[in-house]
Each structure stands twice: as C-alpha cells, then as structure tokens.
XYZ file of C-alpha atoms in Angstrom:
191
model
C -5.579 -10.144 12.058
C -6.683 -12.057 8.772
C -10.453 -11.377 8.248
C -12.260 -11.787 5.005
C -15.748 -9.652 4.642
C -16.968 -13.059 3.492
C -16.349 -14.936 7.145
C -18.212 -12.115 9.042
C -21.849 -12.476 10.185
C -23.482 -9.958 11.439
C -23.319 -5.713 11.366
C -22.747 -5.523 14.875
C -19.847 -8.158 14.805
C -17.814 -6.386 11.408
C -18.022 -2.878 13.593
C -16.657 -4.690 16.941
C -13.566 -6.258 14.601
C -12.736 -2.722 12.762
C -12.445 -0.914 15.813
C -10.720 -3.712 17.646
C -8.227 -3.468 14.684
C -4.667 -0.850 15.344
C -4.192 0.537 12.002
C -1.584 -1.424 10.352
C -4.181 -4.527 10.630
C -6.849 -2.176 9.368
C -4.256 -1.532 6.420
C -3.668 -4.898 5.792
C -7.216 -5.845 5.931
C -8.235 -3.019 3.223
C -5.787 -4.592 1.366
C -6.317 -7.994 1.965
C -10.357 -7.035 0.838
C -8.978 -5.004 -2.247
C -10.039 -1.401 -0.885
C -6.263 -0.587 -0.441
C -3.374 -1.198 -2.964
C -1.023 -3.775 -1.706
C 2.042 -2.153 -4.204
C 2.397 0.842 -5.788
C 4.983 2.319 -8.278
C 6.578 5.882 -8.627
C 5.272 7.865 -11.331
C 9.167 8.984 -11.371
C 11.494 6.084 -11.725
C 8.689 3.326 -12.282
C 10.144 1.197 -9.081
C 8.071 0.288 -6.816
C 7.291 2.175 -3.339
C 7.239 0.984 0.018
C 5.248 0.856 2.879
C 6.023 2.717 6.070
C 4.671 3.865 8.935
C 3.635 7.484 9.199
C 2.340 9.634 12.168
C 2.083 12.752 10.208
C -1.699 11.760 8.273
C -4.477 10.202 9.737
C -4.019 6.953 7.943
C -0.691 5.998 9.879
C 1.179 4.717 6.778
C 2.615 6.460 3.142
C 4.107 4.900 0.079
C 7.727 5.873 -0.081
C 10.063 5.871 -2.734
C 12.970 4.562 -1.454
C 15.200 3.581 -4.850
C 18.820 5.491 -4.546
C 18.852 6.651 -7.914
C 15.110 8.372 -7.728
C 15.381 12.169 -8.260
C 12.679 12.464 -5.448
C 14.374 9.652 -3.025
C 11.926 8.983 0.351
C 8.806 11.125 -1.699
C 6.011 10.448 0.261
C 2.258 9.412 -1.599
C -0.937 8.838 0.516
C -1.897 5.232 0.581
C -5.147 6.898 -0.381
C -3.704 7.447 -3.745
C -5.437 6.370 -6.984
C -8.314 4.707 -5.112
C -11.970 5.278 -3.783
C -10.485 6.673 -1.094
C -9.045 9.287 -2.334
C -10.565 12.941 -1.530
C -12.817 11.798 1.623
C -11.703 13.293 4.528
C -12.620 10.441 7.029
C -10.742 7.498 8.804
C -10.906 3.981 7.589
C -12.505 3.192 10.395
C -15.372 6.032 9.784
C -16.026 4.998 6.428
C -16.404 1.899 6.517
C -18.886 2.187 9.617
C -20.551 4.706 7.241
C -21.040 2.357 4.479
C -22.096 -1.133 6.881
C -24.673 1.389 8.921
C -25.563 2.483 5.210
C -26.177 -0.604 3.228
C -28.329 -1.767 6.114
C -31.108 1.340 5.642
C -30.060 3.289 8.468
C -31.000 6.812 8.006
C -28.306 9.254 6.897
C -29.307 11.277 9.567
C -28.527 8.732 12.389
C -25.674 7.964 10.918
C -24.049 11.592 11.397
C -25.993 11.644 15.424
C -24.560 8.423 16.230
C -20.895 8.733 14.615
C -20.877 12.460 15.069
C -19.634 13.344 11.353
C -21.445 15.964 9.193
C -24.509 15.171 7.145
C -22.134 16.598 3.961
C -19.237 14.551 4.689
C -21.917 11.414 4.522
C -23.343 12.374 1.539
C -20.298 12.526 -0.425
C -18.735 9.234 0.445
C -22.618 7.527 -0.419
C -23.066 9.704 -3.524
C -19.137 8.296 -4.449
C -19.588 4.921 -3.300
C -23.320 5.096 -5.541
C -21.276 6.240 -8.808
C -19.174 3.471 -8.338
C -21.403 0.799 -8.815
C -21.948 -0.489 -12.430
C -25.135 0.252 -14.087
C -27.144 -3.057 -15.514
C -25.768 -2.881 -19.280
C -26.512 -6.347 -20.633
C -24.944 -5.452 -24.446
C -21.819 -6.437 -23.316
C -22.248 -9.641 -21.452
C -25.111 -11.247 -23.376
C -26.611 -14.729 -22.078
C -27.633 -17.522 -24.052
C -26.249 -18.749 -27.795
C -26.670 -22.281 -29.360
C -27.493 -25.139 -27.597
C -27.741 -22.629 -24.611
C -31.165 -22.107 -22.493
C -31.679 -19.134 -20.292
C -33.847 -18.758 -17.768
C -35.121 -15.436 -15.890
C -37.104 -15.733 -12.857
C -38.256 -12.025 -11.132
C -39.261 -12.725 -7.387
C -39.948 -10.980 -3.916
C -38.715 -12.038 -1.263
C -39.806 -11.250 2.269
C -43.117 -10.067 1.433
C -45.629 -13.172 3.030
C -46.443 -12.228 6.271
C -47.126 -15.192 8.964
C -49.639 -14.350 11.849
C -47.563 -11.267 12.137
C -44.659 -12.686 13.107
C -41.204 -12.218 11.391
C -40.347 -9.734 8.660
C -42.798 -6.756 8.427
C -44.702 -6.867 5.018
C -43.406 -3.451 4.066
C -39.897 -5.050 3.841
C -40.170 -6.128 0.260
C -36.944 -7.438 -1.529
C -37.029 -7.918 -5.320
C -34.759 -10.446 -7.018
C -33.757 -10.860 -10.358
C -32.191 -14.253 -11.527
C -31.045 -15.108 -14.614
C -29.531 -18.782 -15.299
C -27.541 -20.112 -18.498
C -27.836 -24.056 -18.478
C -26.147 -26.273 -21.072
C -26.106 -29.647 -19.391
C -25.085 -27.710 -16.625
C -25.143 -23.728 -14.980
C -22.795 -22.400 -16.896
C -23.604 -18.836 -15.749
C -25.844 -17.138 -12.805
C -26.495 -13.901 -12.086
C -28.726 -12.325 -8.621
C -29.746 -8.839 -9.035
C-alpha cells in the first residue's frame, strides 16, 4: 500500500486507510512519509542494520545487526530508535489517530473517551509533537535584497458569515503571507 499524506482527503478517509493497513504497510508508509527511518547503522561496526519482523514489541519489526564480524551479531534496536517516536508508549496506529483527531480541534478529552488512552499519555505525545515544531525566527532566512520586492499580506480567512450559512463566524483563521518577486516568485511563505 503506497499512500502519500499529500493524496488523502479527508480525516475520516486517512483513519479508514491506517487501520486498514497490517503493520509492515504501516512501516513502510511511516517511512515512505519520513516518520520512520528507512536504514539505520550500528553504533558498533558502522554497517548497516536490517529490517525484520518481530513479534516480541508492539511495533512488529526491529533493526538487526546482522554483519558476521559484529561483536553484538543479530543485536536488536527498536525501529523507534533516534526518532519522534521514541519514548511514547502507543501504537503507530494510536498516534497518529491522536495527532489527525488533534490537528482538527478535537478536544483532548474526546480524544482519550473515544480511543480509550489516558489523558497523560495524550498530553505527552501533543506537548512532544508541539516542541517539535520550529519557532518563527526570521534572522536566519531573511527575504528581500537588491532588485528584490517583498510583499506581506496578514488576512482572515473564514470569518464573513453569509445568511448564516457555512462556516460559523467564531471559526476565524489568520494567514500570514509573505512573497519575494524578482520578475518572478522567487520565494513564498503561508503562516
């Protein structure tokens, strides 16, 4: 199964296709979606580790080390190794129901009702998944230069309301663009 975040349309239609998925095709799309490593090396010999199924975790697969000159031939690593991953407690198929129910305002609290995980366990992937995200800093990536125009618009979207019908008024979306033209967009940004 070869799906891209980018080809899937709705909430409802991204939850059906993970838990239609068996877990190697979850795997593969994690990795396929760069959530997952698709190759790791051994910290001991510095070859590189392979894939294999596993029924002793909850993931279903481990890195393995299987070069015949490794002092620690067949070590197993989590595939949750070095990644976001890493100390939550959850399935793959959890979290990322977690974060989709999540990023589309649905209380915390419904989200541990309806999934049956603890209001803790929530929290920490959300507060991890919220330190992951890059603040703003604009120092580094500055716009603009000679011969270069920039242009900044600030908007809100969502907020006229027609005979009240459509998108409640209270849903108000801010947007942030900033453009760099020189002949042509040479740079956008949507915030």
């Amino acid at each position: 199964m070869n799906i891209k975040m980018k080809e899937i349309k709705t909430t409802g239609s991204f939850e059906d296709e993970i838990i239609k998925m068996n877990a190697e095709d979850l795997i593969i799309f994690l990795q396929n979606n760069n959530l997952l490593k698709k190759e790791m090396v051994c910290v001991l010999c510095n070859q590189f580790m392979q894939l294999d199924k596993f029924n002793g975790n909850k993931d279903g697969f481990i890195w393995r080390c299987k070069y015949s000159l490794c002092p620690f031939k067949r070590r197993r690593t989590s595939i949750r190794e070095e990644i976001f991953f890493k100390n939550i407690n959850l399935s793959f198929v959890n979290i990322l129901k977690i974060l989709i129910r999540w990023s589309h305002k649905t209380p915390t609290t419904n989200i541990a009702q309806n999934l049956g995980i603890s209001h803790a366990a929530i929290k920490k992937l959300i507060t991890k998944f919220i330190s992951l995200q890059e603040s703003f800093d604009f120092r580094t990536n500055k716009a603009g230069g000679p011969g270069k125009i920039v242009q900044v618009d600030e908007t809100m979207l969502n907020y006229k309301c027609k005979s009240h019908r459509g998108r409640s008024s209270r849903n108000k979306s801010d947007a942030l663009c900033i453009v760099e033209y020189d002949g042509h967009i040479t740079r956008d940004s949507l915030f």
